[in-house]
Structures are given as C-alpha cells and as structure tokens.
PDB file of C-alpha atoms in Angstrom:
ATOM      1  CA  MET V   1       0.076  -0.160   0.219  1.00  0.00           C
ATOM      2  CA  ALA V   2       1.442   3.417  -1.154  1.00  0.00           C
ATOM      3  CA  ARG V   3       2.402   5.483   2.225  1.00  0.00           C
ATOM      4  CA  THR V   4       0.980   9.047   2.027  1.00  0.00           C
ATOM      5  CA  ILE V   5       3.099  11.446   3.185  1.00  0.00           C
ATOM      6  CA  ASP V   6       1.703  15.398   3.658  1.00  0.00           C
ATOM      7  CA  LEU V   7       4.658  17.793   1.524  1.00  0.00           C
ATOM      8  CA  THR V   8       3.346  20.496   3.423  1.00  0.00           C
ATOM      9  CA  ASN V   9       5.124  18.886   5.984  1.00  0.00           C
ATOM     10  CA  ALA V  10       7.629  16.758   5.715  1.00  0.00           C
ATOM     11  CA  VAL V  11      11.273  15.938   6.068  1.00  0.00           C
ATOM     12  CA  LEU V  12      13.642  15.511   3.345  1.00  0.00           C
ATOM     13  CA  ILE V  13      16.379  12.748   4.153  1.00  0.00           C
ATOM     14  CA  ASP V  14      19.207  12.670   2.187  1.00  0.00           C
ATOM     15  CA  LEU V  15      21.646   9.595   2.432  1.00  0.00           C
ATOM     16  CA  ASP V  16      24.710   9.194   0.912  1.00  0.00           C
ATOM     17  CA  ILE V  17      26.905   6.354   0.700  1.00  0.00           C
ATOM     18  CA  GLY V  18      29.877   6.256  -0.689  1.00  0.00           C
ATOM     19  CA  LEU V  19      32.532   3.141  -1.480  1.00  0.00           C
ATOM     20  CA  PRO V  20      35.876   2.881  -2.894  1.00  0.00           C
ATOM     21  CA  LEU V  21      35.616   1.001  -6.273  1.00  0.00           C
ATOM     22  CA  GLY V  22      36.574  -2.627  -5.754  1.00  0.00           C
ATOM     23  CA  ALA V  23      36.989  -3.789  -9.458  1.00  0.00           C
ATOM     24  CA  ARG V  24      36.902  -1.183 -12.822  1.00  0.00           C
ATOM     25  CA  ARG V  25      38.485  -1.799 -15.950  1.00  0.00           C
ATOM     26  CA  GLY V  26      41.658  -0.741 -16.111  1.00  0.00           C
ATOM     27  CA  THR V  27      43.515   1.276 -19.317  1.00  0.00           C
ATOM     28  CA  PRO V  28      46.757   1.431 -20.916  1.00  0.00           C
ATOM     29  CA  GLY V  29      46.665   5.141 -19.933  1.00  0.00           C
ATOM     30  CA  ASP V  30      46.446   4.455 -16.590  1.00  0.00           C
ATOM     31  CA  LEU V  31      49.823   3.400 -16.965  1.00  0.00           C
ATOM     32  CA  GLY V  32      51.372   6.047 -19.607  1.00  0.00           C
ATOM     33  CA  LEU V  33      51.338   3.053 -22.280  1.00  0.00           C
ATOM     34  CA  ARG V  34      49.524   2.830 -25.216  1.00  0.00           C
ATOM     35  CA  ASP V  35      47.321  -0.477 -26.003  1.00  0.00           C
ATOM     36  CA  GLU V  36      50.108  -2.179 -27.631  1.00  0.00           C
ATOM     37  CA  GLN V  37      52.934  -1.336 -24.717  1.00  0.00           C
ATOM     38  CA  ALA V  38      50.743  -2.489 -21.751  1.00  0.00           C
ATOM     39  CA  PRO V  39      51.398  -5.925 -20.478  1.00  0.00           C
ATOM     40  CA  ARG V  40      48.537  -8.014 -20.054  1.00  0.00           C
ATOM     41  CA  GLU V  41      48.929  -9.183 -15.842  1.00  0.00           C
ATOM     42  CA  ILE V  42      49.582  -5.421 -15.176  1.00  0.00           C
ATOM     43  CA  ILE V  43      46.017  -4.288 -16.678  1.00  0.00           C
ATOM     44  CA  GLY V  44      44.405  -7.393 -15.026  1.00  0.00           C
ATOM     45  CA  ILE V  45      45.432  -5.823 -12.164  1.00  0.00           C
ATOM     46  CA  VAL V  46      44.148  -2.755 -12.432  1.00  0.00           C
ATOM     47  CA  LYS V  47      40.691  -3.532 -13.753  1.00  0.00           C
ATOM     48  CA  ARG V  48      40.443  -5.878 -10.283  1.00  0.00           C
ATOM     49  CA  PHE V  49      42.189  -4.660  -7.547  1.00  0.00           C
ATOM     50  CA  LEU V  50      40.773  -5.759  -4.567  1.00  0.00           C
ATOM     51  CA  PRO V  51      38.584  -9.178  -3.809  1.00  0.00           C
ATOM     52  CA  ARG V  52      35.481  -9.641  -5.282  1.00  0.00           C
ATOM     53  CA  ASP V  53      34.136 -10.327  -1.613  1.00  0.00           C
ATOM     54  CA  TRP V  54      36.437  -7.228   0.111  1.00  0.00           C
ATOM     55  CA  LEU V  55      33.601  -4.635   0.285  1.00  0.00           C
ATOM     56  CA  SER V  56      30.725  -7.259   0.754  1.00  0.00           C
ATOM     57  CA  GLU V  57      29.905  -6.557   4.248  1.00  0.00           C
ATOM     58  CA  HIS V  58      29.487  -2.922   2.951  1.00  0.00           C
ATOM     59  CA  HIS V  59      27.479  -3.569   0.296  1.00  0.00           C
ATOM     60  CA  ALA V  60      25.391  -5.258   2.614  1.00  0.00           C
ATOM     61  CA  LEU V  61      25.254  -2.393   5.055  1.00  0.00           C
ATOM     62  CA  ALA V  62      24.584   0.182   2.280  1.00  0.00           C
ATOM     63  CA  GLY V  63      21.740  -1.935   1.111  1.00  0.00           C
ATOM     64  CA  GLN V  64      20.347  -1.818   4.236  1.00  0.00           C
ATOM     65  CA  ALA V  65      20.072   1.427   4.497  1.00  0.00           C
ATOM     66  CA  VAL V  66      18.062   1.933   1.451  1.00  0.00           C
ATOM     67  CA  ARG V  67      15.596  -0.577   2.343  1.00  0.00           C
ATOM     68  CA  LEU V  68      15.250   1.465   5.691  1.00  0.00           C
ATOM     69  CA  LEU V  69      14.482   4.823   4.244  1.00  0.00           C
ATOM     70  CA  GLU V  70      12.086   3.268   1.628  1.00  0.00           C
ATOM     71  CA  ARG V  71      10.112   1.769   4.214  1.00  0.00           C
ATOM     72  CA  HIS V  72       9.649   4.816   5.131  1.00  0.00           C
ATOM     73  CA  ALA V  73       9.617   7.183   2.472  1.00  0.00           C
ATOM     74  CA  SER V  74       7.077   8.746   0.183  1.00  0.00           C
ATOM     75  CA  PRO V  75       6.256   7.817  -3.615  1.00  0.00           C
ATOM     76  CA  VAL V  76       7.536  10.697  -4.552  1.00  0.00           C
ATOM     77  CA  VAL V  77      10.975   9.981  -6.190  1.00  0.00           C
ATOM     78  CA  PHE V  78      13.240  13.039  -4.959  1.00  0.00           C
ATOM     79  CA  PRO V  79      15.742  13.100  -8.099  1.00  0.00           C
ATOM     80  CA  ILE V  80      18.395  14.026  -6.313  1.00  0.00           C
ATOM     81  CA  GLY V  81      20.955  10.747  -5.205  1.00  0.00           C
ATOM     82  CA  LYS V  82      19.285   8.540  -2.391  1.00  0.00           C
ATOM     83  CA  ALA V  83      17.137  11.888  -0.874  1.00  0.00           C
ATOM     84  CA  ARG V  84      13.597  10.946   0.097  1.00  0.00           C
ATOM     85  CA  LEU V  85      10.444  12.067   1.039  1.00  0.00           C
ATOM     86  CA  ILE V  86       9.426  10.963   4.484  1.00  0.00           C
ATOM     87  CA  ALA V  87       6.837  11.812   7.723  1.00  0.00           C
ATOM     88  CA  PRO V  88       8.428  13.686  10.998  1.00  0.00           C
ATOM     89  CA  SER V  89       7.110  11.004  13.329  1.00  0.00           C
ATOM     90  CA  ALA V  90       9.373   8.791  10.772  1.00  0.00           C
ATOM     91  CA  VAL V  91      12.608  10.873  11.827  1.00  0.00           C
ATOM     92  CA  PRO V  92      13.610   8.923  15.076  1.00  0.00           C
ATOM     93  CA  GLU V  93      13.375   5.359  14.030  1.00  0.00           C
ATOM     94  CA  VAL V  94      14.599   6.859  10.625  1.00  0.00           C
ATOM     95  CA  ALA V  95      17.757   8.512  11.839  1.00  0.00           C
ATOM     96  CA  GLY V  96      18.277   6.182  14.761  1.00  0.00           C
ATOM     97  CA  GLY V  97      18.423   3.141  12.439  1.00  0.00           C
ATOM     98  CA  LEU V  98      20.255   4.913   9.755  1.00  0.00           C
ATOM     99  CA  ALA V  99      23.269   5.435  13.302  1.00  0.00           C
ATOM    100  CA  GLY V 100      23.467   1.963  14.257  1.00  0.00           C
ATOM    101  CA  LEU V 101      23.775   1.306  10.253  1.00  0.00           C
ATOM    102  CA  LYS V 102      27.107   4.133  10.175  1.00  0.00           C
ATOM    103  CA  ALA V 103      28.735   2.994  13.427  1.00  0.00           C
ATOM    104  CA  GLN V 104      28.392  -0.923  11.455  1.00  0.00           C
ATOM    105  CA  PHE V 105      29.940   0.587   8.660  1.00  0.00           C
ATOM    106  CA  ASP V 106      32.637   2.649  10.417  1.00  0.00           C
ATOM    107  CA  GLU V 107      33.510  -0.541  12.439  1.00  0.00           C
ATOM    108  CA  ALA V 108      33.892  -2.326   9.486  1.00  0.00           C
ATOM    109  CA  THR V 109      36.171   0.289   7.211  1.00  0.00           C
ATOM    110  CA  GLU V 110      38.373   0.344  10.685  1.00  0.00           C
ATOM    111  CA  ALA V 111      38.696  -3.657  10.473  1.00  0.00           C
ATOM    112  CA  LYS V 112      39.534  -3.995   6.566  1.00  0.00           C
ATOM    113  CA  VAL V 113      41.894  -0.699   6.309  1.00  0.00           C
ATOM    114  CA  ASP V 114      44.078  -0.596   9.506  1.00  0.00           C
ATOM    115  CA  GLY V 115      43.851  -4.600   9.433  1.00  0.00           C
ATOM    116  CA  ARG V 116      47.443  -6.181   8.375  1.00  0.00           C
ATOM    117  CA  ALA V 117      45.598  -8.277   4.993  1.00  0.00           C
ATOM    118  CA  TYR V 118      45.324  -4.372   3.405  1.00  0.00           C
ATOM    119  CA  ALA V 119      48.897  -3.525   4.104  1.00  0.00           C
ATOM    120  CA  GLU V 120      50.026  -6.945   3.436  1.00  0.00           C
ATOM    121  CA  MET V 121      47.823  -6.817   0.186  1.00  0.00           C
ATOM    122  CA  ARG V 122      49.100  -3.550  -0.609  1.00  0.00           C
ATOM    123  CA  ARG V 123      52.566  -4.486   0.107  1.00  0.00           C
ATOM    124  CA  LYS V 124      52.520  -7.585  -2.630  1.00  0.00           C
ATOM    125  CA  ALA V 125      50.252  -5.339  -5.162  1.00  0.00           C
ATOM    126  CA  LEU V 126      53.429  -2.976  -5.035  1.00  0.00           C
ATOM    127  CA  ASP V 127      56.192  -5.309  -4.799  1.00  0.00           C
ATOM    128  CA  ARG V 128      55.086  -7.580  -7.403  1.00  0.00           C
ATOM    129  CA  HIS V 129      55.784  -4.847  -9.871  1.00  0.00           C
ATOM    130  CA  PRO V 130      57.756  -2.161  -9.258  1.00  0.00           C
ATOM    131  CA  LYS V 131      58.147  -0.274 -12.684  1.00  0.00           C
ATOM    132  CA  PHE V 132      54.336   0.478 -12.321  1.00  0.00           C
ATOM    133  CA  ARG V 133      54.063   1.580  -8.820  1.00  0.00           C
ATOM    134  CA  GLU V 134      53.152   5.241  -9.471  1.00  0.00           C
ATOM    135  CA  ALA V 135      50.452   3.794 -11.927  1.00  0.00           C
ATOM    136  CA  LEU V 136      49.482   0.928  -8.336  1.00  0.00           C
ATOM    137  CA  GLU V 137      49.301   3.574  -5.742  1.00  0.00           C
ATOM    138  CA  GLY V 138      46.478   5.427  -7.232  1.00  0.00           C
ATOM    139  CA  CYS V 139      43.982   1.939  -6.764  1.00  0.00           C
ATOM    140  CA  PHE V 140      46.635   0.754  -3.109  1.00  0.00           C
ATOM    141  CA  PRO V 141      46.942   4.248  -1.106  1.00  0.00           C
ATOM    142  CA  PRO V 142      47.503   4.371   1.893  1.00  0.00           C
ATOM    143  CA  ALA V 143      45.406   3.347   4.655  1.00  0.00           C
ATOM    144  CA  ALA V 144      44.802   7.210   5.900  1.00  0.00           C
ATOM    145  CA  GLU V 145      43.534   7.945   1.750  1.00  0.00           C
ATOM    146  CA  MET V 146      42.350   4.472   1.524  1.00  0.00           C
ATOM    147  CA  ARG V 147      39.797   5.775   4.522  1.00  0.00           C
ATOM    148  CA  LYS V 148      38.316   8.658   3.155  1.00  0.00           C
ATOM    149  CA  ARG V 149      37.257   6.574   0.667  1.00  0.00           C
ATOM    150  CA  PHE V 150      34.330   5.533   2.700  1.00  0.00           C
ATOM    151  CA  ARG V 151      31.926   7.502   3.592  1.00  0.00           C
ATOM    152  CA  PHE V 152      28.465   7.084   5.303  1.00  0.00           C
ATOM    153  CA  THR V 153      26.689  10.524   5.933  1.00  0.00           C
ATOM    154  CA  TRP V 154      23.111  11.923   5.864  1.00  0.00           C
ATOM    155  CA  GLN V 155      21.196  15.082   6.178  1.00  0.00           C
ATOM    156  CA  LEU V 156      17.619  16.259   7.115  1.00  0.00           C
ATOM    157  CA  PHE V 157      15.686  18.923   5.618  1.00  0.00           C
ATOM    158  CA  GLU V 158      12.252  20.185   6.527  1.00  0.00           C
ATOM    159  CA  VAL V 159       9.885  20.775   3.744  1.00  0.00           C
ATOM    160  CA  ALA V 160       7.008  23.358   5.236  1.00  0.00           C
ATOM    161  CA  LEU V 161       4.699  26.067   4.067  1.00  0.00           C
ATOM    162  CA  PRO V 162       5.311  29.048   5.440  1.00  0.00           C
ATOM    163  CA  LYS V 163       3.633  29.892   8.827  1.00  0.00           C
ATOM    164  CA  GLY V 164       1.406  32.848   9.846  1.00  0.00           C
ATOM    165  CA  ALA V 165      -0.477  33.105   6.843  1.00  0.00           C
ATOM    166  CA  ARG V 166      -4.545  32.579   7.284  1.00  0.00           C
ATOM    167  CA  ILE V 167      -7.625  32.877   5.146  1.00  0.00           C
ATOM    168  CA  THR V 168     -10.776  34.748   6.828  1.00  0.00           C
ATOM    169  CA  ALA V 169     -13.994  33.912   5.932  1.00  0.00           C
ATOM    170  CA  ALA V 170     -14.498  36.789   4.050  1.00  0.00           C
ATOM    171  CA  LYS V 171     -12.129  35.220   1.466  1.00  0.00           C
ATOM    172  CA  ALA V 172     -13.466  31.927   1.056  1.00  0.00           C
ATOM    173  CA  GLU V 173     -15.277  32.139  -1.753  1.00  0.00           C
ATOM    174  CA  LYS V 174     -12.338  33.545  -4.194  1.00  0.00           C
ATOM    175  CA  LEU V 175     -10.007  30.772  -2.287  1.00  0.00           C
ATOM    176  CA  SER V 176     -12.876  28.257  -3.625  1.00  0.00           C
ATOM    177  CA  ALA V 177     -12.393  30.043  -7.569  1.00  0.00           C
ATOM    178  CA  TYR V 178      -8.234  29.714  -6.860  1.00  0.00           C
ATOM    179  CA  GLN V 179      -8.731  26.355  -5.976  1.00  0.00           C
ATOM    180  CA  LYS V 180     -11.004  25.325  -8.766  1.00  0.00           C
ATOM    181  CA  VAL V 181      -8.455  26.952 -11.260  1.00  0.00           C
ATOM    182  CA  LEU V 182      -5.111  25.547  -9.392  1.00  0.00           C
ATOM    183  CA  ALA V 183      -6.540  21.870  -9.469  1.00  0.00           C
ATOM    184  CA  GLY V 184      -7.307  22.400 -13.491  1.00  0.00           C
ATOM    185  CA  GLU V 185      -3.081  23.403 -13.398  1.00  0.00           C
ATOM    186  CA  ALA V 186      -2.161  20.267 -11.030  1.00  0.00           C
ATOM    187  CA  ALA V 187      -3.807  17.747 -14.054  1.00  0.00           C
ATOM    188  CA  LYS V 188      -2.391  19.633 -16.338  1.00  0.00           C
ATOM    189  CA  ALA V 189       1.068  20.012 -14.528  1.00  0.00           C
ATOM    190  CA  GLN V 190       1.212  16.297 -13.949  1.00  0.00           C
ATOM    191  CA  ALA V 191       0.121  15.403 -17.336  1.00  0.00           C
ATOM    192  CA  ALA V 192       2.830  16.947 -18.834  1.00  0.00           C
ATOM    193  CA  VAL V 193       5.300  14.824 -16.155  1.00  0.00           C
ATOM    194  CA  GLY V 194       3.584  11.105 -17.625  1.00  0.00           C
ATOM    195  CA  GLU V 195       4.963  12.706 -21.051  1.00  0.00           C
ATOM    196  CA  PHE V 196       8.003  13.343 -19.658  1.00  0.00           C
ATOM    197  CA  PHE V 197       9.020  10.165 -18.203  1.00  0.00           C
ATOM    198  CA  ALA V 198       7.026   8.188 -21.546  1.00  0.00           C
ATOM    199  CA  GLU V 199       9.942  10.036 -24.039  1.00  0.00           C
ATOM    200  CA  HIS V 200      12.756   9.687 -20.940  1.00  0.00           C
ATOM    201  CA  ASN V 201      12.174   5.954 -21.309  1.00  0.00           C
ATOM    202  CA  ARG V 202      11.785   5.965 -25.311  1.00  0.00           C
ATOM    203  CA  ALA V 203      14.949   8.267 -25.105  1.00  0.00           C
ATOM    204  CA  ILE V 204      17.368   6.326 -22.934  1.00  0.00           C
ATOM    205  CA  LEU V 205      16.266   3.004 -24.586  1.00  0.00           C
ATOM    206  CA  ALA V 206      17.087   4.203 -27.826  1.00  0.00           C
ATOM    207  CA  GLU V 207      20.752   5.622 -27.083  1.00  0.00           C
ATOM    208  CA  VAL V 208      21.553   1.917 -25.447  1.00  0.00           C
ATOM    209  CA  GLN V 209      20.335   0.000 -28.426  1.00  0.00           C
ATOM    210  CA  GLY V 210      22.407   1.931 -31.000  1.00  0.00           C
ATOM    211  CA  VAL V 211      25.388   1.657 -28.603  1.00  0.00           C
ATOM    212  CA  CYS V 212      24.799  -2.103 -28.705  1.00  0.00           C
ATOM    213  CA  ALA V 213      24.407  -2.459 -32.037  1.00  0.00           C
ATOM    214  CA  LYS V 214      27.413  -0.849 -33.149  1.00  0.00           C
ATOM    215  CA  VAL V 215      29.895  -2.590 -30.805  1.00  0.00           C
ATOM    216  CA  ALA V 216      27.785  -5.921 -31.857  1.00  0.00           C
ATOM    217  CA  GLN V 217      28.413  -4.866 -35.328  1.00  0.00           C
ATOM    218  CA  ARG V 218      32.267  -3.899 -34.642  1.00  0.00           C
ATOM    219  CA  ILE V 219      32.583  -7.618 -33.774  1.00  0.00           C
ATOM    220  CA  ALA V 220      30.713  -8.881 -36.188  1.00  0.00           C
ATOM    221  CA  ASP V 221      32.793  -7.379 -39.156  1.00  0.00           C
ATOM    222  CA  GLY V 222      35.869  -8.263 -37.482  1.00  0.00           C
ATOM    223  CA  GLU V 223      36.634  -4.574 -36.373  1.00  0.00           C
ATOM    224  CA  PRO V 224      39.361  -4.486 -33.479  1.00  0.00           C
ATOM    225  CA  VAL V 225      37.273  -3.762 -30.089  1.00  0.00           C
ATOM    226  CA  THR V 226      39.792  -1.828 -27.747  1.00  0.00           C
ATOM    227  CA  GLU V 227      39.171  -1.125 -23.877  1.00  0.00           C
ATOM    228  CA  ARG V 228      38.250   2.415 -24.828  1.00  0.00           C
ATOM    229  CA  THR V 229      35.459   1.207 -26.952  1.00  0.00           C
ATOM    230  CA  LEU V 230      34.644  -1.384 -23.894  1.00  0.00           C
ATOM    231  CA  ASP V 231      34.900   1.416 -21.223  1.00  0.00           C
ATOM    232  CA  ALA V 232      32.582   3.219 -22.847  1.00  0.00           C
ATOM    233  CA  LEU V 233      29.685   0.381 -23.373  1.00  0.00           C
ATOM    234  CA  ALA V 234      30.300   0.044 -19.629  1.00  0.00           C
ATOM    235  CA  GLY V 235      29.793   3.656 -18.354  1.00  0.00           C
ATOM    236  CA  LYS V 236      27.149   4.043 -21.043  1.00  0.00           C
ATOM    237  CA  LEU V 237      25.367   0.901 -19.509  1.00  0.00           C
ATOM    238  CA  ALA V 238      25.844   1.968 -16.362  1.00  0.00           C
ATOM    239  CA  TRP V 239      24.295   5.539 -16.985  1.00  0.00           C
ATOM    240  CA  PHE V 240      21.235   3.813 -18.064  1.00  0.00           C
ATOM    241  CA  GLU V 241      20.579   1.862 -14.998  1.00  0.00           C
ATOM    242  CA  ARG V 242      20.807   5.350 -13.036  1.00  0.00           C
ATOM    243  CA  MET V 243      18.479   6.844 -15.955  1.00  0.00           C
ATOM    244  CA  ALA V 244      16.298   3.951 -15.394  1.00  0.00           C
ATOM    245  CA  ALA V 245      15.931   4.571 -11.847  1.00  0.00           C
ATOM    246  CA  LEU V 246      14.226   8.170 -12.178  1.00  0.00           C
ATOM    247  CA  GLY V 247      10.816   7.743 -11.898  1.00  0.00           C
ATOM    248  CA  GLY V 248      10.465   4.397  -9.935  1.00  0.00           C
ATOM    249  CA  ASP V 249       9.471   1.031 -11.174  1.00  0.00           C
ATOM    250  CA  GLY V 250       7.366   0.385 -13.486  1.00  0.00           C
ATOM    251  CA  VAL V 251       9.460   3.381 -16.194  1.00  0.00           C
ATOM    252  CA  VAL V 252      11.376   1.119 -17.565  1.00  0.00           C
ATOM    253  CA  ALA V 253      10.285  -2.962 -18.117  1.00  0.00           C
ATOM    254  CA  ALA V 254      12.419  -4.802 -15.156  1.00  0.00           C
ATOM    255  CA  SER V 255      13.045  -7.511 -18.046  1.00  0.00           C
ATOM    256  CA  VAL V 256      15.281  -4.563 -19.889  1.00  0.00           C
ATOM    257  CA  LYS V 257      16.380  -3.753 -16.696  1.00  0.00           C
ATOM    258  CA  GLY V 258      17.785  -7.347 -15.926  1.00  0.00           C
ATOM    259  CA  LEU V 259      19.302  -7.670 -19.649  1.00  0.00           C
ATOM    260  CA  VAL V 260      21.407  -4.527 -19.668  1.00  0.00           C
ATOM    261  CA  ALA V 261      22.626  -5.713 -15.819  1.00  0.00           C
ATOM    262  CA  GLY V 262      24.071  -8.442 -17.079  1.00  0.00           C
ATOM    263  CA  LEU V 263      25.598  -7.015 -20.108  1.00  0.00           C
ATOM    264  CA  LYS V 264      26.709  -4.417 -18.104  1.00  0.00           C
ATOM    265  CA  ARG V 265      28.711  -7.117 -15.654  1.00  0.00           C
ATOM    266  CA  GLN V 266      30.025  -8.972 -18.824  1.00  0.00           C
ATOM    267  CA  ALA V 267      31.095  -5.996 -20.356  1.00  0.00           C
ATOM    268  CA  LEU V 268      33.240  -5.549 -16.878  1.00  0.00           C
ATOM    269  CA  THR V 269      34.543  -8.732 -16.546  1.00  0.00           C
ATOM    270  CA  THR V 270      35.457  -8.976 -20.594  1.00  0.00           C
ATOM    271  CA  THR V 271      38.807  -7.732 -22.154  1.00  0.00           C
ATOM    272  CA  ALA V 272      39.455  -5.629 -25.289  1.00  0.00           C
ATOM    273  CA  TYR V 273      41.982  -9.271 -25.457  1.00  0.00           C
ATOM    274  CA  ASP V 274      40.108 -11.878 -25.078  1.00  0.00           C
ATOM    275  CA  VAL V 275      37.476 -10.300 -27.642  1.00  0.00           C
ATOM    276  CA  ARG V 276      40.230 -10.133 -30.380  1.00  0.00           C
ATOM    277  CA  HIS V 277      41.523 -13.499 -30.327  1.00  0.00           C
ATOM    278  CA  ASP V 278      39.253 -15.899 -27.929  1.00  0.00           C
ATOM    279  CA  GLY V 279      36.178 -16.324 -30.715  1.00  0.00           C
ATOM    280  CA  ALA V 280      34.207 -18.284 -28.332  1.00  0.00           C
ATOM    281  CA  THR V 281      34.343 -15.077 -25.953  1.00  0.00           C
ATOM    282  CA  ALA V 282      33.328 -12.950 -29.010  1.00  0.00           C
ATOM    283  CA  ALA V 283      30.496 -14.541 -30.268  1.00  0.00           C
ATOM    284  CA  SER V 284      29.235 -14.604 -27.100  1.00  0.00           C
ATOM    285  CA  PHE V 285      29.772 -11.108 -25.986  1.00  0.00           C
ATOM    286  CA  GLY V 286      28.458 -10.031 -29.780  1.00  0.00           C
ATOM    287  CA  THR V 287      25.083 -12.765 -29.139  1.00  0.00           C
ATOM    288  CA  ALA V 288      24.681 -10.631 -25.491  1.00  0.00           C
ATOM    289  CA  LEU V 289      24.866  -7.387 -26.906  1.00  0.00           C
ATOM    290  CA  ARG V 290      22.401  -7.864 -30.393  1.00  0.00           C
ATOM    291  CA  HIS V 291      20.209  -9.601 -27.468  1.00  0.00           C
ATOM    292  CA  ALA V 292      20.123  -6.186 -25.374  1.00  0.00           C
ATOM    293  CA  ALA V 293      19.845  -3.783 -28.670  1.00  0.00           C
ATOM    294  CA  ASP V 294      16.644  -5.851 -30.081  1.00  0.00           C
ATOM    295  CA  ALA V 295      15.373  -5.530 -26.357  1.00  0.00           C
ATOM    296  CA  CYS V 296      15.748  -1.921 -25.974  1.00  0.00           C
ATOM    297  CA  GLU V 297      13.943  -1.436 -29.888  1.00  0.00           C
ATOM    298  CA  ARG V 298      11.012  -3.530 -28.504  1.00  0.00           C
ATOM    299  CA  ALA V 299      10.460  -1.554 -25.511  1.00  0.00           C
ATOM    300  CA  ALA V 300      11.345   1.760 -26.861  1.00  0.00           C
ATOM    301  CA  SER V 301       8.414   1.641 -29.702  1.00  0.00           C
ATOM    302  CA  ASP V 302       5.935  -0.489 -26.921  1.00  0.00           C
ATOM    303  CA  VAL V 303       2.890   1.935 -27.377  1.00  0.00           C
ATOM    304  CA  GLN V 304       1.437  -0.172 -24.603  1.00  0.00           C
ATOM    305  CA  ALA V 305       4.476   0.620 -22.233  1.00  0.00           C
ATOM    306  CA  GLY V 306       3.968   4.439 -23.524  1.00  0.00           C
ATOM    307  CA  ARG V 307       0.671   4.537 -21.945  1.00  0.00           C
ATOM    308  CA  ASN V 308       1.852   2.755 -19.033  1.00  0.00           C
ATOM    309  CA  VAL V 309       3.997   5.323 -18.283  1.00  0.00           C
ATOM    310  CA  ARG V 310       1.724   7.855 -18.913  1.00  0.00           C
ATOM    311  CA  LYS V 311      -0.886   6.957 -17.017  1.00  0.00           C
ATOM    312  CA  LEU V 312       1.599   5.968 -13.926  1.00  0.00           C
ATOM    313  CA  TRP V 313       3.072   9.192 -13.368  1.00  0.00           C
ATOM    314  CA  GLY V 314      -0.026  11.371 -15.800  1.00  0.00           C
ATOM    315  CA  GLY V 315      -2.662  10.547 -13.732  1.00  0.00           C
ATOM    316  CA  GLY V 316      -4.260   9.094 -16.486  1.00  0.00           C
TER     317      GLY V 316
END
C-alpha cells in the first residue's frame, strides 16, 4: 500500500554512501602506455585490484540503509541522489536505524583498512610490479587515503509552507475559485510529467540500443575492439541504470533492466584481448549485445508501455 505524506509538512533525508571502487576496468592510459605496450597482467591487476568479496559487508550495510529509508519514504521520488521525503514522525526511527548502520559501517571500515590484511595486500601488489608502482599507488593508496574513500552520511531538511498566512471567511469564496483553477493547472502539470517520463523512457532505450548495436556490429565485422570501446560501453550501461531508476519502478520494464545489468557485468569482466583473440568470447559477447539491442528497440517502440508510463505518472 502506497504511503501518503503531507508534503506541506515533511522531512527530506538525503543519504550519501560512498565506497572505493572494488572492481574497475584499467586502461593502458592508467599506466601512461599505449594499447600495444601495456602488459596484460598489469591491466588485469588495475582492472580488479581488490578481491570480489572485500566490500561485501559494506555493500550489505548500504543496502540495509536504502531499504530502511524506502520503508518510510513517500512514493514521490526526489531526483537527487538517494534523497527521499518522509513524515516527521518517522525521523526518530529512520535516523536511529541509520546511526546503528553507520556504526557497523565504520567498524567494518576500520577492520578492513587498519588491519594487516590490507597492508599486506598493498605491499604485494606494489612489490610485484615495481616498474608500475606509481600507477598502482592510485589503486592501493595508503590506509589513511583509502579510509577517506568510505563514507556514510545523511542530511535532514525540513519541508514546510510559510507560517502565519491565514484565510479569512470573507475570502472563502475567492479561495474556492482559486482552488478550482489550481486543480486544473495541477492536472495539466501531472499530465506533462507523464509525457516527460514516457519520452525519457524512449530516449534512454534508443541510446543504449544504438551503442549495443554498434559494438555488436564491430565484433561481427571483425573490426578491433579496444579497452576504450569496452569502457565506453560499460559507462553507457551504468548511465542507463541510473536513468532507468529515475521515476521508480514501472518506467522501464524489469526484464530490460535485468538484461542490461547482465550485459554490464559481462562488459566489466571481458577484456579487449579476449574479444580479439578468443572466438568463443567474441561470439558470446556479440550475442549478448544483439539481444540487449533488440530488447531496447522493442521496448522503445512499445506503444502500450508508453501509455502505462503516462498513466503511472500522468494520473490518466
């Protein structure tokens, strides 16, 4: 059941959780080299410089914080970060819950960064490849610098109409007329919001469809696929996920979101070397790209889906 919150007396809570990037794609540019100069094993280290499960506890705590906020939030999505509107009565429970999660988050951070495991992991990485120490320093910063990459904060903002404005009985009739005009304008504005999200949906689907189709065609034609190509693809897919979240569930089909998420994971774990020299990898990746492109194209041209979005946000 959707929560109803009086927006004339609400609290905006902005949750900000930051983590060091535990898995990112390295490029020869990270090492100051051209593609053909970069040793493959070095690129692999930069690409995944922390163990997969190193941040698992932090990710779990971040998920709990988001779910705590969502349980008390208005269905109206505030399109800035993870900011949500909640009722004043929910502030003690939400703030208390976040404080407890932050304490666990900070404790987990101290255990990871200050423990000997991180120092040893850093030492081995830097000693193994002294020639590229400067490049790897950015991936394995000293403990004090690494600690700064962890953050768990939130801010509260009161949302309220100005106080002191009173409507006298003599103005009641005029107020009624104003209310009718405002109701009509509000309906127009809501319809415009529905149209915006319908167009937003079509635009992001079309853009991702074009990118996926282009890379798939490069693979099919045997044209070289570089790390820069894969970086751009992964970045565009991550952009799509952020844009698809704008407006909440129902704006972009869950099946399309899942397909894009799977393709993004594949893009982050596939190297340009593998695509160029491993036929099976190239075929698998090309097939996944074509499936994503086709799904986005179908979703972008789905007339009924557009109507559903307009109804969801336009109130029609």
